[in-house]
């Protein structure tokens, strides 16, 4: 395969602030933001960049932590899903054009000159979770079904290349959150009034499990999950954000973090930026933001309710933005204890967005 070519599609401006470095990327016509992922200590974004005639290209953009950018255009492919191989090389699953079938291939984003076009597979609808041993792990839960089991995709690597894709149906209970650390895959799901904590191996086979009788009935995300150490589970009820702490002896306690009074609508998989430190982004009726935690400590909570920008409710610090209504597209780690947040403006039905905003921030 041939390597992707560099392309100039953005007008870029960089603004350095006390809160971090803000990069504004403006395209000529329209941008459809997709996702981002770590690229070493940088950020790799995928976006559709539209022309005047509404044709578009899949464009990869690398943002350095000093705010500078380089972009590359995909030769043939849409519907990108970014992931990392076990050796932390950047990969993407894309769907090349075919008038008859919608099938995907999984290839490295860069350095393709020594590989052939791989076998096409049915696309897997799900999220990249992380890597375990020689596998890249994806997970999908059908939130609209009460009966369908969760699915796992384990992409097996050998000698640095993809060997096989394993599609797995997980045993019930369904609608799990999934957590990977130290080559261990953990699942957490509600089962009536209890939570079920399971550890599985890369092909879905059960290693061990326990039943947890929590203080909270509902949880949002796993911040850490272990049989040997304390586990930290992010909870929220009526705008009161807290942690369910589960000891190795299966004893539960609550740590209250902060009250924002506005209940969550949604949260996304936490992003690890250093040992025990995670960022979780959220939305609610009035805005969005992100939470940074380290074990039982709340480090940051940035929220854009009523602010022209984002206010850290822990310290009062404000990240001023030129746009009031921003959507958070993604968050990813860059350097140790540093991260990037990708935003785009919320536009009216008759308007088209042509701007991305990237915040590079480091926790001191």
Short mmCIF file of C-alpha atoms in Angstrom, two decimals:
data_model
loop_
_atom_site.label_atom_id
_atom_site.label_comp_id
_atom_site.label_asym_id
_atom_site.label_seq_id
_atom_site.Cartn_x
_atom_site.Cartn_y
_atom_site.Cartn_z
CA UNK A 1 0.00 0.00 0.00
CA UNK A 2 1.12 3.56 -0.51
CA UNK A 3 1.57 5.98 2.37
CA UNK A 4 -0.89 8.79 2.98
CA UNK A 5 0.10 12.17 1.54
CA UNK A 6 0.44 15.42 3.43
CA UNK A 7 -2.19 18.04 2.62
CA UNK A 8 -2.88 21.66 3.58
CA UNK A 9 -6.56 22.10 4.50
CA UNK A 10 -6.53 24.39 7.55
CA UNK A 11 -5.76 27.94 8.47
CA UNK A 12 -4.19 27.57 11.91
CA UNK A 13 -3.81 30.03 14.76
CA UNK A 14 -2.21 29.30 18.14
CA UNK A 15 -2.91 31.12 21.40
CA UNK A 16 -0.91 30.46 24.55
CA UNK A 17 -2.75 31.00 27.83
CA UNK A 18 -2.14 30.23 31.50
CA UNK A 19 -4.58 27.33 31.17
CA UNK A 20 -2.93 25.76 28.13
CA UNK A 21 -2.32 26.16 24.41
CA UNK A 22 -5.37 26.72 22.18
CA UNK A 23 -5.16 25.84 18.48
CA UNK A 24 -7.90 26.99 16.10
CA UNK A 25 -8.18 25.11 12.80
CA UNK A 26 -10.42 26.64 10.14
CA UNK A 27 -11.28 24.90 6.86
CA UNK A 28 -12.66 26.57 3.73
CA UNK A 29 -16.09 24.98 3.86
CA UNK A 30 -17.21 22.33 6.35
CA UNK A 31 -15.75 19.93 8.90
CA UNK A 32 -17.36 16.83 10.36
CA UNK A 33 -15.39 15.92 13.50
CA UNK A 34 -14.84 12.21 14.17
CA UNK A 35 -12.43 11.19 16.93
CA UNK A 36 -8.91 11.52 18.30
CA UNK A 37 -6.33 9.31 19.98
CA UNK A 38 -2.85 9.59 21.46
CA UNK A 39 0.01 9.66 18.94
CA UNK A 40 3.06 9.34 21.15
CA UNK A 41 2.96 12.61 23.10
CA UNK A 42 0.84 14.24 20.40
CA UNK A 43 -2.79 14.03 19.25
CA UNK A 44 -4.08 12.31 16.11
CA UNK A 45 -7.50 13.48 14.86
CA UNK A 46 -9.79 12.16 12.14
CA UNK A 47 -12.22 14.47 10.37
CA UNK A 48 -14.19 14.69 7.16
CA UNK A 49 -13.15 17.84 5.29
CA UNK A 50 -15.74 18.95 2.74
CA UNK A 51 -15.29 20.75 -0.56
CA UNK A 52 -17.63 23.34 -2.03
CA UNK A 53 -19.47 20.62 -3.98
CA UNK A 54 -20.06 18.65 -0.71
CA UNK A 55 -17.60 15.93 -1.64
CA UNK A 56 -15.29 15.13 1.26
CA UNK A 57 -12.04 13.44 2.21
CA UNK A 58 -10.99 11.66 5.37
CA UNK A 59 -8.15 13.72 6.81
CA UNK A 60 -5.80 12.82 9.65
CA UNK A 61 -4.38 15.74 11.61
CA UNK A 62 -1.48 15.56 14.03
CA UNK A 63 -1.44 18.23 16.74
CA UNK A 64 1.83 18.62 18.60
CA UNK A 65 1.61 19.67 22.25
CA UNK A 66 2.96 23.08 21.22
CA UNK A 67 -0.20 23.53 19.11
CA UNK A 68 1.29 23.07 15.63
CA UNK A 69 -0.47 20.84 13.09
CA UNK A 70 0.19 18.61 10.09
CA UNK A 71 -2.55 16.97 8.04
CA UNK A 72 -2.68 13.93 5.76
CA UNK A 73 -5.39 12.67 3.42
CA UNK A 74 -6.65 9.08 3.26
CA UNK A 75 -6.39 7.63 -0.23
CA UNK A 76 -9.53 5.48 -0.09
CA UNK A 77 -11.65 5.05 3.02
CA UNK A 78 -14.34 6.46 5.32
CA UNK A 79 -15.90 5.66 8.74
CA UNK A 80 -12.60 5.72 10.65
CA UNK A 81 -12.06 3.98 13.98
CA UNK A 82 -8.71 4.79 15.53
CA UNK A 83 -6.93 2.31 17.79
CA UNK A 84 -3.51 1.32 19.09
CA UNK A 85 -1.69 -1.94 18.51
CA UNK A 86 -0.11 -3.75 21.48
CA UNK A 87 3.20 -2.02 20.69
CA UNK A 88 1.31 1.34 20.69
CA UNK A 89 1.46 1.93 16.94
CA UNK A 90 -1.44 3.95 15.55
CA UNK A 91 -3.94 1.94 13.51
CA UNK A 92 -7.26 2.72 11.85
CA UNK A 93 -10.20 0.66 10.62
CA UNK A 94 -11.75 2.22 7.53
CA UNK A 95 -14.26 1.26 4.85
CA UNK A 96 -12.81 1.54 1.32
CA UNK A 97 -15.23 2.44 -1.46
CA UNK A 98 -17.18 -0.52 -2.83
CA UNK A 99 -20.51 -0.07 -4.67
CA UNK A 100 -21.79 -3.45 -3.46
CA UNK A 101 -20.50 -4.11 0.06
CA UNK A 102 -19.61 -2.09 3.15
CA UNK A 103 -16.57 -3.91 4.52
CA UNK A 104 -13.66 -2.55 6.54
CA UNK A 105 -9.91 -3.02 6.63
CA UNK A 106 -7.59 -2.39 9.57
CA UNK A 107 -4.22 -0.83 8.72
CA UNK A 108 -1.53 1.33 10.27
CA UNK A 109 -2.17 5.04 9.82
CA UNK A 110 1.42 5.67 8.74
CA UNK A 111 4.25 3.49 7.37
CA UNK A 112 2.17 1.42 4.95
CA UNK A 113 4.78 0.93 2.25
CA UNK A 114 5.64 -2.62 3.30
CA UNK A 115 2.11 -4.02 3.69
CA UNK A 116 -0.43 -5.38 1.24
CA UNK A 117 -4.13 -4.50 1.31
CA UNK A 118 -5.53 -6.70 4.10
CA UNK A 119 -8.60 -8.91 4.03
CA UNK A 120 -11.90 -7.06 4.41
CA UNK A 121 -14.25 -7.80 7.31
CA UNK A 122 -17.72 -6.82 8.40
CA UNK A 123 -17.40 -3.54 10.35
CA UNK A 124 -17.46 -3.83 14.14
CA UNK A 125 -19.63 -1.19 15.77
CA UNK A 126 -18.00 -0.42 19.09
CA UNK A 127 -15.34 1.48 21.01
CA UNK A 128 -11.63 0.87 21.29
CA UNK A 129 -10.91 0.19 24.97
CA UNK A 130 -7.19 -0.56 25.09
CA UNK A 131 -4.63 -3.32 24.64
CA UNK A 132 -4.00 -6.51 26.58
CA UNK A 133 -1.03 -8.77 25.85
CA UNK A 134 -1.02 -9.21 22.05
CA UNK A 135 -4.58 -7.98 21.48
CA UNK A 136 -6.32 -4.68 20.72
CA UNK A 137 -9.71 -4.79 22.46
CA UNK A 138 -13.02 -3.25 21.35
CA UNK A 139 -16.37 -3.42 23.13
CA UNK A 140 -19.99 -2.83 22.13
CA UNK A 141 -23.16 -2.86 24.23
CA UNK A 142 -26.57 -2.38 22.59
CA UNK A 143 -28.22 0.10 24.95
CA UNK A 144 -31.57 -0.26 23.13
CA UNK A 145 -31.91 -3.96 23.85
CA UNK A 146 -32.67 -5.71 27.12
CA UNK A 147 -31.56 -9.10 25.85
CA UNK A 148 -28.63 -8.79 23.42
CA UNK A 149 -25.31 -9.78 24.99
CA UNK A 150 -22.33 -7.44 24.78
CA UNK A 151 -19.83 -8.02 22.01
CA UNK A 152 -16.05 -8.01 22.09
CA UNK A 153 -13.65 -7.65 19.18
CA UNK A 154 -10.13 -8.84 19.96
CA UNK A 155 -7.65 -8.07 17.19
CA UNK A 156 -4.73 -10.44 17.59
CA UNK A 157 -1.24 -9.28 16.59
CA UNK A 158 1.82 -11.40 15.88
CA UNK A 159 5.28 -10.02 15.11
CA UNK A 160 3.86 -6.51 14.93
CA UNK A 161 1.11 -7.24 12.34
CA UNK A 162 -2.54 -8.26 12.56
CA UNK A 163 -2.94 -12.04 12.65
CA UNK A 164 -6.68 -12.52 13.24
CA UNK A 165 -9.86 -10.77 14.37
CA UNK A 166 -11.91 -12.57 17.04
CA UNK A 167 -15.61 -11.65 17.39
CA UNK A 168 -16.94 -12.71 20.80
CA UNK A 169 -20.32 -12.60 22.52
CA UNK A 170 -19.92 -12.05 26.24
CA UNK A 171 -21.94 -14.02 28.75
CA UNK A 172 -24.67 -12.13 30.62
CA UNK A 173 -25.14 -9.78 32.39
CA UNK A 174 -25.11 -7.28 29.55
CA UNK A 175 -24.43 -3.54 29.24
CA UNK A 176 -21.01 -3.76 30.88
CA UNK A 177 -18.42 -1.09 31.32
CA UNK A 178 -14.95 -2.41 30.55
CA UNK A 179 -11.56 -1.58 32.05
CA UNK A 180 -8.10 -2.78 31.02
CA UNK A 181 -4.94 -2.42 33.06
CA UNK A 182 -1.77 -4.50 33.45
CA UNK A 183 -3.01 -6.94 30.77
CA UNK A 184 -6.16 -7.64 32.78
CA UNK A 185 -9.65 -7.13 31.31
CA UNK A 186 -12.37 -6.29 33.84
CA UNK A 187 -16.13 -5.96 33.34
CA UNK A 188 -18.70 -4.28 35.58
CA UNK A 189 -22.46 -4.53 35.07
CA UNK A 190 -25.64 -4.01 37.06
CA UNK A 191 -27.71 -7.05 37.92
CA UNK A 192 -30.88 -5.91 39.66
CA UNK A 193 -29.71 -4.41 42.99
CA UNK A 194 -26.16 -5.77 42.67
CA UNK A 195 -23.10 -5.12 40.53
CA UNK A 196 -21.24 -8.01 38.91
CA UNK A 197 -17.46 -7.65 38.60
CA UNK A 198 -15.78 -10.12 36.25
CA UNK A 199 -12.28 -10.60 34.93
CA UNK A 200 -12.01 -12.22 31.51
CA UNK A 201 -9.18 -13.11 29.15
CA UNK A 202 -8.79 -11.75 25.63
CA UNK A 203 -11.15 -14.30 24.04
CA UNK A 204 -13.93 -13.67 26.55
CA UNK A 205 -13.43 -16.63 28.87
CA UNK A 206 -14.16 -16.00 32.54
CA UNK A 207 -11.21 -15.96 34.97
CA UNK A 208 -13.00 -14.87 38.17
CA UNK A 209 -16.01 -12.89 39.38
CA UNK A 210 -17.66 -11.41 42.43
CA UNK A 211 -21.02 -9.90 43.36
CA UNK A 212 -20.91 -6.39 44.81
CA UNK A 213 -23.65 -4.92 47.00
CA UNK A 214 -23.09 -1.21 46.30
CA UNK A 215 -24.26 1.89 48.11
CA UNK A 216 -25.25 3.45 44.77
CA UNK A 217 -27.70 1.69 42.50
CA UNK A 218 -26.38 3.30 39.30
CA UNK A 219 -22.85 4.08 38.14
CA UNK A 220 -21.47 5.98 35.14
CA UNK A 221 -17.87 4.90 34.56
CA UNK A 222 -15.01 2.77 35.88
CA UNK A 223 -12.02 4.79 37.05
CA UNK A 224 -10.22 1.67 38.24
CA UNK A 225 -11.35 -1.90 38.85
CA UNK A 226 -9.34 -4.60 40.60
CA UNK A 227 -9.68 -7.67 42.80
CA UNK A 228 -6.45 -6.88 44.69
CA UNK A 229 -6.69 -3.10 45.22
CA UNK A 230 -9.38 -0.52 45.87
CA UNK A 231 -11.69 0.09 42.92
CA UNK A 232 -13.06 3.55 42.09
CA UNK A 233 -16.39 3.90 40.28
CA UNK A 234 -17.75 7.29 39.15
CA UNK A 235 -21.33 7.92 40.23
CA UNK A 236 -23.69 10.90 40.01
CA UNK A 237 -27.20 11.50 41.29
CA UNK A 238 -29.11 14.76 40.79
CA UNK A 239 -25.88 16.64 40.11
CA UNK A 240 -24.03 15.25 43.13
CA UNK A 241 -20.82 13.59 41.88
CA UNK A 242 -19.21 10.90 44.00
CA UNK A 243 -17.10 7.76 43.97
CA UNK A 244 -18.11 4.29 44.98
CA UNK A 245 -14.97 2.81 46.55
CA UNK A 246 -14.86 -1.00 46.61
CA UNK A 247 -12.20 -2.67 48.74
CA UNK A 248 -10.54 -6.01 47.88
CA UNK A 249 -12.65 -7.42 50.74
CA UNK A 250 -15.79 -6.30 48.83
CA UNK A 251 -16.69 -3.52 51.28
CA UNK A 252 -18.24 -0.41 49.68
CA UNK A 253 -17.97 3.21 50.79
CA UNK A 254 -18.75 6.60 49.25
CA UNK A 255 -16.49 9.59 48.66
CA UNK A 256 -18.34 12.78 47.73
CA UNK A 257 -16.44 14.87 45.16
CA UNK A 258 -18.54 17.93 44.25
CA UNK A 259 -22.12 19.02 43.62
CA UNK A 260 -22.92 20.83 40.37
CA UNK A 261 -26.73 20.49 40.79
CA UNK A 262 -27.20 19.47 37.13
CA UNK A 263 -27.53 15.75 36.50
CA UNK A 264 -25.53 14.01 33.76
CA UNK A 265 -27.04 13.03 30.44
CA UNK A 266 -24.03 11.06 29.31
CA UNK A 267 -20.40 10.29 30.06
CA UNK A 268 -17.57 8.74 28.04
CA UNK A 269 -14.85 6.20 28.79
CA UNK A 270 -12.27 7.77 31.13
CA UNK A 271 -8.86 8.57 29.66
CA UNK A 272 -5.79 7.68 31.70
CA UNK A 273 -3.18 10.47 31.66
CA UNK A 274 -0.87 9.18 34.43
CA UNK A 275 -0.84 6.64 37.24
CA UNK A 276 -4.31 6.62 38.91
CA UNK A 277 -5.27 9.87 37.10
CA UNK A 278 -8.24 9.85 34.72
CA UNK A 279 -10.29 12.36 32.74
CA UNK A 280 -14.00 11.73 32.17
CA UNK A 281 -16.04 13.99 29.91
CA UNK A 282 -19.75 14.54 30.43
CA UNK A 283 -22.81 16.32 29.06
CA UNK A 284 -26.00 17.50 30.71
CA UNK A 285 -29.00 19.68 29.89
CA UNK A 286 -27.10 22.94 30.30
CA UNK A 287 -23.64 22.20 28.94
CA UNK A 288 -20.68 19.87 29.05
CA UNK A 289 -17.28 19.50 30.60
CA UNK A 290 -14.70 17.12 31.99
CA UNK A 291 -13.62 15.77 35.37
CA UNK A 292 -10.05 14.93 36.38
CA UNK A 293 -9.62 12.56 39.32
CA UNK A 294 -6.73 10.81 41.04
CA UNK A 295 -7.98 7.97 43.24
CA UNK A 296 -10.25 9.74 45.77
CA UNK A 297 -9.08 13.26 44.87
CA UNK A 298 -10.91 15.64 42.52
CA UNK A 299 -8.21 17.59 40.65
CA UNK A 300 -10.35 19.51 38.14
CA UNK A 301 -13.93 19.89 37.03
CA UNK A 302 -14.27 22.13 33.97
CA UNK A 303 -17.86 23.07 33.12
CA UNK A 304 -19.23 25.53 30.57
CA UNK A 305 -22.58 26.29 32.20
CA UNK A 306 -23.19 30.01 31.81
CA UNK A 307 -19.57 30.73 30.91
CA UNK A 308 -17.97 31.98 27.72
CA UNK A 309 -15.50 29.19 28.03
CA UNK A 310 -14.94 26.58 30.73
CA UNK A 311 -14.66 27.23 34.48
CA UNK A 312 -12.78 24.92 36.82
CA UNK A 313 -15.24 24.59 39.71
CA UNK A 314 -12.42 23.38 41.97
CA UNK A 315 -10.21 26.49 41.61
CA UNK A 316 -12.29 29.12 39.78
CA UNK A 317 -9.88 29.16 36.82
CA UNK A 318 -11.60 30.02 33.50
CA UNK A 319 -10.48 28.92 30.04
CA UNK A 320 -11.85 31.70 27.85
CA UNK A 321 -13.19 30.70 24.45
CA UNK A 322 -14.34 32.84 21.54
CA UNK A 323 -17.42 30.63 21.13
CA UNK A 324 -20.06 30.12 23.81
CA UNK A 325 -21.71 26.89 22.63
CA UNK A 326 -19.01 24.27 22.14
CA UNK A 327 -19.29 20.53 21.76
CA UNK A 328 -16.48 18.32 23.07
CA UNK A 329 -15.52 15.91 20.33
CA UNK A 330 -12.88 13.91 22.20
CA UNK A 331 -10.21 13.85 24.91
CA UNK A 332 -6.88 12.02 24.82
CA UNK A 333 -3.59 11.80 26.67
CA UNK A 334 -0.50 13.54 25.28
CA UNK A 335 2.46 13.69 27.66
CA UNK A 336 2.46 12.33 31.19
CA UNK A 337 -0.10 14.34 33.20
CA UNK A 338 -1.10 16.23 30.06
CA UNK A 339 -4.04 15.96 27.69
CA UNK A 340 -5.79 17.43 24.66
CA UNK A 341 -9.47 18.36 24.41
CA UNK A 342 -11.00 18.73 20.93
CA UNK A 343 -14.00 21.06 20.55
CA UNK A 344 -16.15 22.33 17.72
CA UNK A 345 -18.83 25.07 17.72
CA UNK A 346 -22.48 24.10 17.91
CA UNK A 347 -24.11 25.62 14.83
CA UNK A 348 -27.68 26.26 13.80
CA UNK A 349 -29.39 23.97 11.27
CA UNK A 350 -28.76 26.40 8.43
CA UNK A 351 -25.08 26.86 9.26
CA UNK A 352 -22.10 24.60 8.69
CA UNK A 353 -19.21 24.24 11.04
CA UNK A 354 -15.75 24.78 9.59
CA UNK A 355 -13.74 25.12 12.82
CA UNK A 356 -11.98 22.91 15.35
CA UNK A 357 -10.47 24.06 18.65
CA UNK A 358 -7.83 21.99 20.41
CA UNK A 359 -6.77 22.67 24.00
CA UNK A 360 -3.41 21.26 25.08
CA UNK A 361 -3.24 21.35 28.87
CA UNK A 362 -0.83 20.04 31.49
CA UNK A 363 -1.66 19.39 35.14
CA UNK A 364 1.08 20.96 37.24
#
